[in-house]
Tab-separated table of C-alpha atoms in Angstrom:
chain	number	residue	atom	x	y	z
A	38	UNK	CA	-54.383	-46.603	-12.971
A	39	UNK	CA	-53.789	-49.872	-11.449
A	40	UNK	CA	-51.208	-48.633	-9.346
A	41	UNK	CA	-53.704	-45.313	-7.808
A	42	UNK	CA	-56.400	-47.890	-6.960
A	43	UNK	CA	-53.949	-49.827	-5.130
A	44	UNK	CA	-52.711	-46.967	-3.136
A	45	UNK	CA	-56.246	-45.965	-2.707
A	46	UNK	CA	-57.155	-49.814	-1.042
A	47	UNK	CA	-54.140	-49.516	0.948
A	48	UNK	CA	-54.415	-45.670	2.103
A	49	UNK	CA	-58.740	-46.934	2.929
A	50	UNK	CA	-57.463	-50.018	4.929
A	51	UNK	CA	-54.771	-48.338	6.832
A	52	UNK	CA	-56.845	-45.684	7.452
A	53	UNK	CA	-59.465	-48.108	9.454
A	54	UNK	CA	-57.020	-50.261	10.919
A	55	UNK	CA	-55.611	-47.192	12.610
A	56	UNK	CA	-58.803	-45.600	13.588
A	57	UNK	CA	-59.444	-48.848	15.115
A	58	UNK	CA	-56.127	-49.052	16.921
A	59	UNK	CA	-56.740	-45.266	18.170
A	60	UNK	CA	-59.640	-46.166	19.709
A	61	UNK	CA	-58.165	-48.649	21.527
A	62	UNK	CA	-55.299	-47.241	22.824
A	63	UNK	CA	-57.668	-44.068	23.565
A	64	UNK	CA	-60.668	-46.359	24.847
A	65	UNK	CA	-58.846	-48.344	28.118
A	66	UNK	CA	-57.401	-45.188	30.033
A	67	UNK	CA	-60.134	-42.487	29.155
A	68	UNK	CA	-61.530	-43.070	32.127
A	69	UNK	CA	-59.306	-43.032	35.402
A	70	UNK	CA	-59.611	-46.531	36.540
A	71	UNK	CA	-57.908	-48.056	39.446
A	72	UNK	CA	-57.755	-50.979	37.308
A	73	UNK	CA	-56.540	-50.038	34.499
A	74	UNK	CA	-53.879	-47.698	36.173
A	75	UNK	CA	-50.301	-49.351	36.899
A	76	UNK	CA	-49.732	-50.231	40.447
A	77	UNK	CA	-46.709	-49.347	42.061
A	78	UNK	CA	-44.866	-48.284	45.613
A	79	UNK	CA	-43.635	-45.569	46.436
A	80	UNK	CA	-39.617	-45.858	45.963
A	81	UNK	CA	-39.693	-47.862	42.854
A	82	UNK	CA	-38.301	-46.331	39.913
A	83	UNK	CA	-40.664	-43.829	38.044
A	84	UNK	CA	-39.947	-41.082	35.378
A	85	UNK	CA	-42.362	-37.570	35.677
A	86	UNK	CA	-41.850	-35.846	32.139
A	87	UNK	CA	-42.576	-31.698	32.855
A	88	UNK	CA	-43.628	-29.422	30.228
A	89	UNK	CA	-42.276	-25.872	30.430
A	90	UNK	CA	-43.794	-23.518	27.730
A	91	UNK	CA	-42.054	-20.153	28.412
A	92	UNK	CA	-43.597	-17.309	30.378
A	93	UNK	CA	-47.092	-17.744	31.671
A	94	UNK	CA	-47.346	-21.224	31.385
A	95	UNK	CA	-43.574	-21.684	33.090
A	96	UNK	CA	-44.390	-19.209	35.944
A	97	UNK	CA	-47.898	-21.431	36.404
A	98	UNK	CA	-46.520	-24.837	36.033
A	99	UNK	CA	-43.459	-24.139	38.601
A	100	UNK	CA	-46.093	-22.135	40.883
A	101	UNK	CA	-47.867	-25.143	40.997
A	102	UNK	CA	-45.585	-27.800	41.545
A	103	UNK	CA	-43.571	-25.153	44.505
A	104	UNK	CA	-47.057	-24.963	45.933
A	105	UNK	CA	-47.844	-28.503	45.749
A	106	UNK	CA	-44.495	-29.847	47.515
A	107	UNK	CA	-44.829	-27.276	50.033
A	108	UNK	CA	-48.502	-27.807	51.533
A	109	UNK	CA	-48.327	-28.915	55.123
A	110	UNK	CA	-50.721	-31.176	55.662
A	111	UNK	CA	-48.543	-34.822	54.830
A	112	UNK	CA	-51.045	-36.300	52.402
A	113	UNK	CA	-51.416	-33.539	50.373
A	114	UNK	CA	-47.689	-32.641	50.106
A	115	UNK	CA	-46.197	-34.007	46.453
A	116	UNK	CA	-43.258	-35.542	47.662
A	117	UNK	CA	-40.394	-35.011	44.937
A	118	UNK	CA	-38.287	-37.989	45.998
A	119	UNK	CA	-41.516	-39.855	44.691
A	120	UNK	CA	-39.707	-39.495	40.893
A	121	UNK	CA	-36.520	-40.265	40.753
A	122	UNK	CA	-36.175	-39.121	36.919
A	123	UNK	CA	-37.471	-35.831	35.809
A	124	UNK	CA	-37.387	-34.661	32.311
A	125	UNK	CA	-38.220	-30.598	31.562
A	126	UNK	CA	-38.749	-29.745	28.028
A	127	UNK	CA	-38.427	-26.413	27.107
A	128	UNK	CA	-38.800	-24.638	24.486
A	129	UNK	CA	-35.333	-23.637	21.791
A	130	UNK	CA	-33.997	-20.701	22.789
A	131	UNK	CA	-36.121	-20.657	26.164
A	132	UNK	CA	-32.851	-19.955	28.842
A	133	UNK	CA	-35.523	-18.146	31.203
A	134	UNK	CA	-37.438	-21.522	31.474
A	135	UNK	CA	-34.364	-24.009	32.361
A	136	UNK	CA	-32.877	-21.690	34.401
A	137	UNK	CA	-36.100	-21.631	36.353
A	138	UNK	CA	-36.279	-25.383	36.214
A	139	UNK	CA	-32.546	-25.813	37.306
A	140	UNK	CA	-33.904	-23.321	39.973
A	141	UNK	CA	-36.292	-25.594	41.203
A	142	UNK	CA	-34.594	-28.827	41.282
A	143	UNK	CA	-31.533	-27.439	43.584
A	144	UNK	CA	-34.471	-25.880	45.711
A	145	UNK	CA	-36.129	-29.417	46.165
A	146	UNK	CA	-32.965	-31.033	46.500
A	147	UNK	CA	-32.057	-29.158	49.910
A	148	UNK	CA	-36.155	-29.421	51.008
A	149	UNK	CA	-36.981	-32.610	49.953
A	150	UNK	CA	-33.038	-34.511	49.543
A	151	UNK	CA	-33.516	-35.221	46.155
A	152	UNK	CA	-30.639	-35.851	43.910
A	153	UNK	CA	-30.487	-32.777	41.588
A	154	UNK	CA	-28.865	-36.026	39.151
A	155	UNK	CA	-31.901	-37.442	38.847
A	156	UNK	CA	-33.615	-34.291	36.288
A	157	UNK	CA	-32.200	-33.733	32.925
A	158	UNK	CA	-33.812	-30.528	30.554
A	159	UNK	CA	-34.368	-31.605	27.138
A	160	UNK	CA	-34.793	-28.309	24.354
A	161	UNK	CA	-37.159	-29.311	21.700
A	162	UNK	CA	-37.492	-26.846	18.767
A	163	UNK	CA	-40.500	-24.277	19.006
A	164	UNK	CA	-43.874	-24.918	17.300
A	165	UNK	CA	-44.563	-21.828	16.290
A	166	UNK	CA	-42.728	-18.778	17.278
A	167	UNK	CA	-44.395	-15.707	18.190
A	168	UNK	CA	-45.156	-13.889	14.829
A	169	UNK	CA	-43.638	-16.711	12.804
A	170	UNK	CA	-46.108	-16.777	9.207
A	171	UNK	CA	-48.914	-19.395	9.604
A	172	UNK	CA	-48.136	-21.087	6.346
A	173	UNK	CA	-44.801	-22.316	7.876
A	174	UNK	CA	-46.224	-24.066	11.103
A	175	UNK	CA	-46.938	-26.898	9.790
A	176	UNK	CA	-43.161	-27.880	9.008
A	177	UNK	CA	-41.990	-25.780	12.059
A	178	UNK	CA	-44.615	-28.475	14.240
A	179	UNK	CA	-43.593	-31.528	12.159
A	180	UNK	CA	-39.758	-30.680	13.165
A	181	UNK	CA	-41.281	-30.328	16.821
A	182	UNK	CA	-43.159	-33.823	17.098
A	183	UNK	CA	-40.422	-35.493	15.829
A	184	UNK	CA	-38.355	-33.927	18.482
A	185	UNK	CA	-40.621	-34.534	20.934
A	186	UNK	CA	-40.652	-38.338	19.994
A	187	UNK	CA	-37.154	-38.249	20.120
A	188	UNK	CA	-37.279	-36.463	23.788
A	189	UNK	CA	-39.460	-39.173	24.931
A	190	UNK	CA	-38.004	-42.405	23.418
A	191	UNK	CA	-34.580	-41.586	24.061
A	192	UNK	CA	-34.154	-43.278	27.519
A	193	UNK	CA	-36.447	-45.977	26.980
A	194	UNK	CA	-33.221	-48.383	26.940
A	195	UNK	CA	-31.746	-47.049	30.025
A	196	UNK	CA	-33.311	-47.040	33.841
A	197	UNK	CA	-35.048	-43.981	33.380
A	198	UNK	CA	-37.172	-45.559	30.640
A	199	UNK	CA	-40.030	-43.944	29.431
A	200	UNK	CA	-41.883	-41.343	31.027
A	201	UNK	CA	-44.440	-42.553	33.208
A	202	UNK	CA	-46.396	-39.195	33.810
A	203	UNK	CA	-46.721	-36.418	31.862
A	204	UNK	CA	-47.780	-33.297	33.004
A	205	UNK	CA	-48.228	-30.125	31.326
A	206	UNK	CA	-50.752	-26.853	31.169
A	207	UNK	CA	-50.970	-25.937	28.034
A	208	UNK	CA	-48.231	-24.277	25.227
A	209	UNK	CA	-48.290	-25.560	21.845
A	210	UNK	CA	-45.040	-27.600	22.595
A	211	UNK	CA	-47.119	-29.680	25.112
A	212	UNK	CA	-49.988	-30.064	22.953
A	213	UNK	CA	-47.358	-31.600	20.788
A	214	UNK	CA	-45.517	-33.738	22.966
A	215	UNK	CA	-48.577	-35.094	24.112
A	216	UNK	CA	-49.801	-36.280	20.274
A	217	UNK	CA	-45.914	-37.364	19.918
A	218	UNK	CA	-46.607	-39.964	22.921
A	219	UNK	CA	-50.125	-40.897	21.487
A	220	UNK	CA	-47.927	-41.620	18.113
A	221	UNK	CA	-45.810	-43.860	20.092
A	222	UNK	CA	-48.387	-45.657	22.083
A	223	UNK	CA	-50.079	-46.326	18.707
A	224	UNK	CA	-47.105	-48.212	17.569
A	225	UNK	CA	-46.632	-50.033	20.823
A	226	UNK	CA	-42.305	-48.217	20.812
A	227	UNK	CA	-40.430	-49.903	22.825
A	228	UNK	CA	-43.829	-51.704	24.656
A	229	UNK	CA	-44.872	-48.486	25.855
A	230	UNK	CA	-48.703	-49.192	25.424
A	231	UNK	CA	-48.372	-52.231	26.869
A	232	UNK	CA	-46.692	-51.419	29.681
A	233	UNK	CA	-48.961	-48.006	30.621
A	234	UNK	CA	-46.173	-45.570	29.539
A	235	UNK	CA	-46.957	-42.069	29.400
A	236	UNK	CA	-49.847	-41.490	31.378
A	237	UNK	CA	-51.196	-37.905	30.891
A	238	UNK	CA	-52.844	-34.892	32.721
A	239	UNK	CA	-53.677	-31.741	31.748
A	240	UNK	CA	-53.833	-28.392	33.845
A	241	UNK	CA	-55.782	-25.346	32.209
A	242	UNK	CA	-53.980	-22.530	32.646
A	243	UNK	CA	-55.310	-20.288	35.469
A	244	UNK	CA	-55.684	-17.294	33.011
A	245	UNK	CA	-58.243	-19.580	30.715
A	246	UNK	CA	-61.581	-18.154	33.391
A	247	UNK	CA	-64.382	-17.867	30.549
A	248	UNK	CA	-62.925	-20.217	27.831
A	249	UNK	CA	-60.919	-23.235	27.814
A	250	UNK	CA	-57.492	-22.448	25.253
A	251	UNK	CA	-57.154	-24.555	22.266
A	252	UNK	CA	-54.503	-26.460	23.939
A	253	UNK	CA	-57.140	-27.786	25.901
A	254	UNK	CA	-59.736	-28.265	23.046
A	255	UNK	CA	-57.931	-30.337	21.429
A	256	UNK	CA	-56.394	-32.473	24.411
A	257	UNK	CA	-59.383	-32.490	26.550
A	258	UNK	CA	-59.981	-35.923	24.259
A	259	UNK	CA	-56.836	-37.587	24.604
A	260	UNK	CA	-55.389	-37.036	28.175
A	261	UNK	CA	-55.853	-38.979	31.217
A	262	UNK	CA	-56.471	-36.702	33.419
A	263	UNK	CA	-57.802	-32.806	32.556
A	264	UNK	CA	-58.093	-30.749	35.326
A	265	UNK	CA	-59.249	-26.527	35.126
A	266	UNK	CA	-58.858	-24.220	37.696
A	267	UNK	CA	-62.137	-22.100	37.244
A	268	UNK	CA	-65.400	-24.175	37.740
A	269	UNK	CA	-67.602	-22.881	34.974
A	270	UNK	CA	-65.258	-24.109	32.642
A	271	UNK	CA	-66.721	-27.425	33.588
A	272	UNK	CA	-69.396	-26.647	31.417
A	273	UNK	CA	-68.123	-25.924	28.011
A	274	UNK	CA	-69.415	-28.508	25.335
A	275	UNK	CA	-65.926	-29.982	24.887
A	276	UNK	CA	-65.786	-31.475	28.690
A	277	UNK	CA	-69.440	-32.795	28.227
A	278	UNK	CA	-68.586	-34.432	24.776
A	279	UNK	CA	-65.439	-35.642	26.087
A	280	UNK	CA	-67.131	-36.895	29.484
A	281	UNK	CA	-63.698	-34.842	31.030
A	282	UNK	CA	-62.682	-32.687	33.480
A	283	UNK	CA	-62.223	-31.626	37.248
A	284	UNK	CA	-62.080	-28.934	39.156
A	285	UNK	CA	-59.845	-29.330	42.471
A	286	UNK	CA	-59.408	-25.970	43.330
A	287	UNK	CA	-56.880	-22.925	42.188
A	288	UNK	CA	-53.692	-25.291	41.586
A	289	UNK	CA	-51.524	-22.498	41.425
B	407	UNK	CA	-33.022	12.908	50.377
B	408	UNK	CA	-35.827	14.041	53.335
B	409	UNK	CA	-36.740	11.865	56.056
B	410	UNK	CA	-39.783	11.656	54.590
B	411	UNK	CA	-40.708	7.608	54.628
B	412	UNK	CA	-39.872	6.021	50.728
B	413	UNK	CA	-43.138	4.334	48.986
B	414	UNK	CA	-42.370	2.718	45.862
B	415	UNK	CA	-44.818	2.315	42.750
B	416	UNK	CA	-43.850	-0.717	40.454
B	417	UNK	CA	-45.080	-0.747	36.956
B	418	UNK	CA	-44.476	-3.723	34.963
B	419	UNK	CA	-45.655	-4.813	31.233
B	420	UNK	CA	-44.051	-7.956	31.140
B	421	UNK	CA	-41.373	-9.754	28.742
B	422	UNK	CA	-43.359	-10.446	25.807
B	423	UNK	CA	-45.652	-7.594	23.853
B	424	UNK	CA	-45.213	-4.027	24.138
B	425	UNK	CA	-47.299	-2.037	26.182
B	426	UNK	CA	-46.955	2.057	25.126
B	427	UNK	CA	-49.809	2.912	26.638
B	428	UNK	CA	-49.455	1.693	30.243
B	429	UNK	CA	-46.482	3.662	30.007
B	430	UNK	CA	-47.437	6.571	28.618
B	431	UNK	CA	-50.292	6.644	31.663
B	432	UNK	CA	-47.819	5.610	34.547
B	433	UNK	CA	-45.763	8.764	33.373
B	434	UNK	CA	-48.623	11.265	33.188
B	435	UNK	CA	-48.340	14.213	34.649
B	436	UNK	CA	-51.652	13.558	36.645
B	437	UNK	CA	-50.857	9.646	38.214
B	438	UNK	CA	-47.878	11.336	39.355
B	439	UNK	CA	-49.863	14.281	40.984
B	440	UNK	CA	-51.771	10.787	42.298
B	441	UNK	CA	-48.979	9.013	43.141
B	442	UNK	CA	-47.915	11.966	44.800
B	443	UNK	CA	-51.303	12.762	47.055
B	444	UNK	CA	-50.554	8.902	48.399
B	445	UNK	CA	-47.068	9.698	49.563
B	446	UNK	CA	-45.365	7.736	47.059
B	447	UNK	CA	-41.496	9.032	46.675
B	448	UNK	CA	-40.714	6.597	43.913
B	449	UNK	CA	-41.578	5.334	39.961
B	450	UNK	CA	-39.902	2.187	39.050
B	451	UNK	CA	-40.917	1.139	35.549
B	452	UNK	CA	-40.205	-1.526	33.739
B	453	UNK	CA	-40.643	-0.754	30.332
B	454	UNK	CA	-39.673	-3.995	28.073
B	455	UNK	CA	-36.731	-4.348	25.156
B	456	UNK	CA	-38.239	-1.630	22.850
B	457	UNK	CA	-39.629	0.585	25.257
B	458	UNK	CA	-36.326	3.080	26.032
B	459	UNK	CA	-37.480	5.846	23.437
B	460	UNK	CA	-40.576	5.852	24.833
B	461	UNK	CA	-39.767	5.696	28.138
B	462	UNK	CA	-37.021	8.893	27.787
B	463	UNK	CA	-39.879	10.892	26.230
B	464	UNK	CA	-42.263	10.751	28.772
B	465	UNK	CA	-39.694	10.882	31.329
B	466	UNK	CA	-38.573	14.211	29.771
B	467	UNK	CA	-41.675	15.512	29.222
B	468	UNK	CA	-43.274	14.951	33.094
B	469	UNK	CA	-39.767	16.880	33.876
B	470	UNK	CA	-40.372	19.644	32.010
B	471	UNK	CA	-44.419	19.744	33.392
B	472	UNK	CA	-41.940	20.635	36.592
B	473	UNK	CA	-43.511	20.150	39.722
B	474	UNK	CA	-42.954	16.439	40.734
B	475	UNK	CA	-40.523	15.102	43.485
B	476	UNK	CA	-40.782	11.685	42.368
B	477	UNK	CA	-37.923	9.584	41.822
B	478	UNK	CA	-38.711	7.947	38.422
B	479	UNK	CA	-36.301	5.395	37.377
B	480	UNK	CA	-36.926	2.212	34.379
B	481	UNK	CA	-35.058	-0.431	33.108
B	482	UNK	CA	-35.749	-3.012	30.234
B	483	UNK	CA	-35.746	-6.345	31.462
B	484	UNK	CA	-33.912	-8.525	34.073
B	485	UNK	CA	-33.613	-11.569	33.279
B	486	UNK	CA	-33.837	-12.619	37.474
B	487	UNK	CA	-37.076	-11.940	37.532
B	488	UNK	CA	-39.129	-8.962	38.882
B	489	UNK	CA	-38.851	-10.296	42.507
B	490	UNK	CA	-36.719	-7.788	43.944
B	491	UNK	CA	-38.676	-5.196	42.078
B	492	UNK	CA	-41.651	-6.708	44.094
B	493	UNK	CA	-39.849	-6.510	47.525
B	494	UNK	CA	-39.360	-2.912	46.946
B	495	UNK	CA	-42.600	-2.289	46.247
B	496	UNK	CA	-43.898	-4.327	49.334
B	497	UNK	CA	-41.185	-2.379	50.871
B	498	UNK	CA	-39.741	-5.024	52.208
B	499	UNK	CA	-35.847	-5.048	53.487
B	500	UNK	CA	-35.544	-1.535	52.932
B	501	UNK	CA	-35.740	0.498	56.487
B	502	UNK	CA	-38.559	3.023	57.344
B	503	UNK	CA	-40.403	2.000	54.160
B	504	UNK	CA	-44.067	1.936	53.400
B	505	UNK	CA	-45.963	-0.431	51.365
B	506	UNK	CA	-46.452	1.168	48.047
B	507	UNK	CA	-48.039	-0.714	44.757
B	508	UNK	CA	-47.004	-3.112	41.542
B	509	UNK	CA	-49.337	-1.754	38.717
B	510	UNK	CA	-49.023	-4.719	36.233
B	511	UNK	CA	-50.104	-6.144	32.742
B	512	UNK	CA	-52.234	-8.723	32.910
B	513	UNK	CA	-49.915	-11.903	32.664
B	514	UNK	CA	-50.637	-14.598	34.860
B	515	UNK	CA	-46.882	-14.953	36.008
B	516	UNK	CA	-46.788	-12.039	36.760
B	517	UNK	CA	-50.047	-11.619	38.654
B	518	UNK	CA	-49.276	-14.784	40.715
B	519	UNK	CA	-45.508	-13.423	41.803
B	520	UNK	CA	-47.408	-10.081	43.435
B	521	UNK	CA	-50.323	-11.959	44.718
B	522	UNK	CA	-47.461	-14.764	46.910
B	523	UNK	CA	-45.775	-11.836	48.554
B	524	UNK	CA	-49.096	-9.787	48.644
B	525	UNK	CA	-48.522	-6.671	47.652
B	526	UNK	CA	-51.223	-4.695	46.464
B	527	UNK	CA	-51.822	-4.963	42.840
B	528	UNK	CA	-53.319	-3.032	39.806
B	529	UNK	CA	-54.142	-5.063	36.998
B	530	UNK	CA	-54.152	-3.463	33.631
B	531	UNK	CA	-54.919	-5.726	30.481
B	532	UNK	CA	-53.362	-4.953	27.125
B	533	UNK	CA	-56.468	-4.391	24.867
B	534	UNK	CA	-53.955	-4.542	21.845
B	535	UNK	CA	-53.285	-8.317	22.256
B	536	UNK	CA	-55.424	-10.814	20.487
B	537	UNK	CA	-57.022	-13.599	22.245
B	538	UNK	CA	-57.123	-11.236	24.905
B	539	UNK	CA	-58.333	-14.036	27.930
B	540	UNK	CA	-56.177	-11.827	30.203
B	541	UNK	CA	-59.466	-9.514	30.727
B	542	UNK	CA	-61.234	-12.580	31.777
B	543	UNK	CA	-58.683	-13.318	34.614
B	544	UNK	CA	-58.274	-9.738	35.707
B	545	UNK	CA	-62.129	-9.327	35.950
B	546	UNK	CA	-62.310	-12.467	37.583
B	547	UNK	CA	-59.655	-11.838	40.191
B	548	UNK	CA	-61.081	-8.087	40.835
B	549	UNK	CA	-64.643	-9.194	41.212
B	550	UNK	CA	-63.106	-12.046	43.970
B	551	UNK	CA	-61.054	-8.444	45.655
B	552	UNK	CA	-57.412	-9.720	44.786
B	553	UNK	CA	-56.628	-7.163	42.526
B	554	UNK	CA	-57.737	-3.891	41.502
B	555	UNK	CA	-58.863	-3.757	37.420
B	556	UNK	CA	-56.936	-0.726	36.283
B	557	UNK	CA	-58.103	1.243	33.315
B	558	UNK	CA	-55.716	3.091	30.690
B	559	UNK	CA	-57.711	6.433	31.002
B	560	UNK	CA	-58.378	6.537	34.885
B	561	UNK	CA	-55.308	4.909	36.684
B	562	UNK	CA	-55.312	7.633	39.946
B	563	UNK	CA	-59.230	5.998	40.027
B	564	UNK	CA	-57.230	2.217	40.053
B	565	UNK	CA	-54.476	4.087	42.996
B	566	UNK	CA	-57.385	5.095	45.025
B	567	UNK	CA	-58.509	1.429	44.992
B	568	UNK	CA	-55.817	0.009	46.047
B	569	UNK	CA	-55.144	1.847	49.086
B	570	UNK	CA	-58.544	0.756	50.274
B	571	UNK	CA	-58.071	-3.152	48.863
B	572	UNK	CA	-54.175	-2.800	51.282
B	573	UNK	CA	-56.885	-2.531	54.227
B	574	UNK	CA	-59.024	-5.937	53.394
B	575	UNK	CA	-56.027	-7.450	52.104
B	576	UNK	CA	-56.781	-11.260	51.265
B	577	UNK	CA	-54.286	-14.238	51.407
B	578	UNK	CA	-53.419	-15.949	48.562
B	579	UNK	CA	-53.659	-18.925	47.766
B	580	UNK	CA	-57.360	-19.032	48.578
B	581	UNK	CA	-58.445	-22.012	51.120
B	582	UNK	CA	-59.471	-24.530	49.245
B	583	UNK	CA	-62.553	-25.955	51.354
B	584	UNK	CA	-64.831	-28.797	51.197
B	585	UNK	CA	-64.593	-31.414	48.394
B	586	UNK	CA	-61.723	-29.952	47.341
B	587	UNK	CA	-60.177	-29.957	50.193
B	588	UNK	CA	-60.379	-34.037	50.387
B	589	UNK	CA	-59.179	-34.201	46.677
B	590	UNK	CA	-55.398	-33.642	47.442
B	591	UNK	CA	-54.887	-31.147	44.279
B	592	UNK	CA	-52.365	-32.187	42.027
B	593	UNK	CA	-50.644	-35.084	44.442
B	594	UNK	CA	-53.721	-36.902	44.298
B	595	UNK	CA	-53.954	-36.719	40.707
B	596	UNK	CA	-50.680	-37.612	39.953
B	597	UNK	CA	-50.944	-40.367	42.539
B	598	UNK	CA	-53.454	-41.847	41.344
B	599	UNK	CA	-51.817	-41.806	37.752
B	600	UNK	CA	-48.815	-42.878	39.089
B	601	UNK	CA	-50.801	-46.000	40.794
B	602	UNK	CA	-49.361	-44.991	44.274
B	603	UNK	CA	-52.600	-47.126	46.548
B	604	UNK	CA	-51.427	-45.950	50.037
């Protein structure tokens, strides 16, 4: 008896010392703050982590990023040599997706003289494959976040380091990922908090017109940065409650 | 073959769900009389991993209806993409050809791949899937005259469509104007994350 009102002390005061500490890793960079945000110049070393979630969301995410380096007008061009490490995750299994990626990065490298070196793809299992029962998930996400945490700790003792940015638009795997690096902020890994690690934004896929996905749902309250590509999206309770969201134009 | 100028419809359902019944209509004996009335000399469809039987049985039976010149031909998948596929629609690097059509599920890779080399475009959602936001973006994209919406039971309607969208053909990606304009897309974002102040 002793020994279940123990656990139940311990279970209530972890419990509020971690709500706490959510809310303040959470409360500092909810709001994009020049402050707040890391300050760096151009050339020094930085790490872009790139969520590939196999077909739509792949075809999207590269169509944006191929669009985005290519604009002509200078300060609207992404310039790739901006991130000297790039990590793609894909999903187990997903060739289509790293070949793409691989794709991509020997494109850039001729266009923009980036070293091809620099980008490494790292496979994570998938979350939930398509028909998979819904009683397994859970496990089948479990194995994924741990993977994921893995993905993004293990250079954080090299150069490469953590990730700085994140971007992603939307599978399961990035909805994943991005709760892994809230996980690891939490516990301060490797000073990641500290140092402003794993800075985060969103992109709705373009197909989400009506209603945001539940990708987005759920992240819309934890990301830096959430930006939709259809306006009236803008207006779905979930932005207002969150006090979230842009809308810059079709991205893709 | 005649001299007569080639004109290539594409169909495509994609790499992930089935899709019989945008199949079963590209192969109809009336699109083909359609297809047919717009000078179109070729049928490429690709029908997806599972979709051979079906494919063979329709092929068979629009031979046996008898009357159609078309050259149908189908494959599975290809795993390099449907680019080429595209190009041949657009009729592009193939001499003496005319700009034909890609008739397509409603996937957003897809739809984007057909919309960069503009090629006119039929959009047909699966109403079988669940979740089904792909009506949402075909709708959306019709209403703004990118696409034509194509429906199951009326696709020489969606053909008719889009040889009058191929004469107000719009560029893609739209200009973004204004605000938006000054917001830099996705560099400024990730600048700003990044904490690049120049």
């Amino acid at each position: 008896m002793a020994i279940l009102l123990l656990a139940i002390l311990l279970t209530l005061t972890i419990t509020s010392l971690a709500a706490y500490r959510l809310y303040t890793i959470l409360q500092p960079r909810s709001k994009p703050n020049k402050q707040w945000s890391p300050q760096r110049k151009r050339g020094e070393r930085t790490h872009l982590l790139i969520v590939l979630g196999s077909g739509g969301h792949t075809a999207e995410m590269l169509s944006m990023l191929s669009r985005a380096t290519s604009e002509t007008t200078p300060s609207h061009r992404l310039n790739w040599s901006d991130y000297q490490f790039r990590t793609w995750v894909v999903g187990a299994g997903d060739s289509i997706s790293a070949q793409r990626a691989k794709d991509f990065e020997t494109s850039l490298a001729v266009k923009a003289k980036t070293e091809t070196a620099g980008a490494v793809i790292s496979t994570v299992p998938r979350a939930r494959k398509i028909h998979q029962p819904i009683l397994t998930a859970p496990l089948s996400s479990l194995r994924c976040m741990l993977a994921c945490c893995v993905v993004l700790f293990q250079h954080s003792r090299t150069e490469r380091g953590f990730p700085d940015l994140i971007l992603c638009n939307g599978p399961a795997t990035a909805t994943i990922l991005i709760f892994a690096s809230l996980l690891l902020r939490f516990l301060d890994v490797g000073g990641c908090q500290r140092e402003g690690k794993m800075r985060t934004v969103y992109v709705e896929s373009w197909a989400r017109v009506k209603r945001l996905s539940l990708s987005g749902r759920l992240l819309v309250w934890v990301v830096d940065r959430f930006l939709v590509q259809w306006p009236q999206l803008l207006e779905e309770g979930v932005c207002k409650a969150a006090g979230k969201g842009e809308y810059l134009g079709v991205l893709v | 073959m005649s001299g007569k100028p080639s004109k290539t419809c594409f169909v495509t359902i994609g790499a992930t769900a089935s899709f019989d019944r945008l199949i079963r209509a590209a192969l109809s004996v009336d699109f083909g009389k359609a297809l047919e009335s717009h000078g179109y000399t070729d049928l490429r469809v690709q029908y997806g991993k599972d979709g051979d039987g079906l494919f063979d049985a329709c092929l068979r039976h629009a031979r046996d209806a008898g009357t159609s010149t078309l050259n149908i031909t189908g494959f599975d998948l290809d795993m390099d993409g449907l680019g080429q596929y595209m190009k041949q629609a657009k009729g592009q690097g193939i001499k003496g050809a005319n700009e034909g059509v890609v008739i397509s599920h409603a996937g957003s890779g897809t739809i984007l791949d057909a919309l960069r080399i503009s090629v006119p475009l039929i959009v047909v959602p699966n109403a079988e899937l669940l979740d089904n936001h792909q009506v949402d973006l075909a709708q959306a994209l019709a209403e703004q005259e990118y696409v034509v919406y194509g429906r199951l039971n009326n696709l020489a309607q969606a053909l008719d469509d889009a040889e009058a969208l191929r004469k107000r053909h719009k560029a893609w990606p739209p200009v973004n104007s204004g605000v938006h304009r000054q917001a830099r897309g996705l560099k400024g974002v990730m600048d700003d994350e990044m904490g690049f102040l120049d």
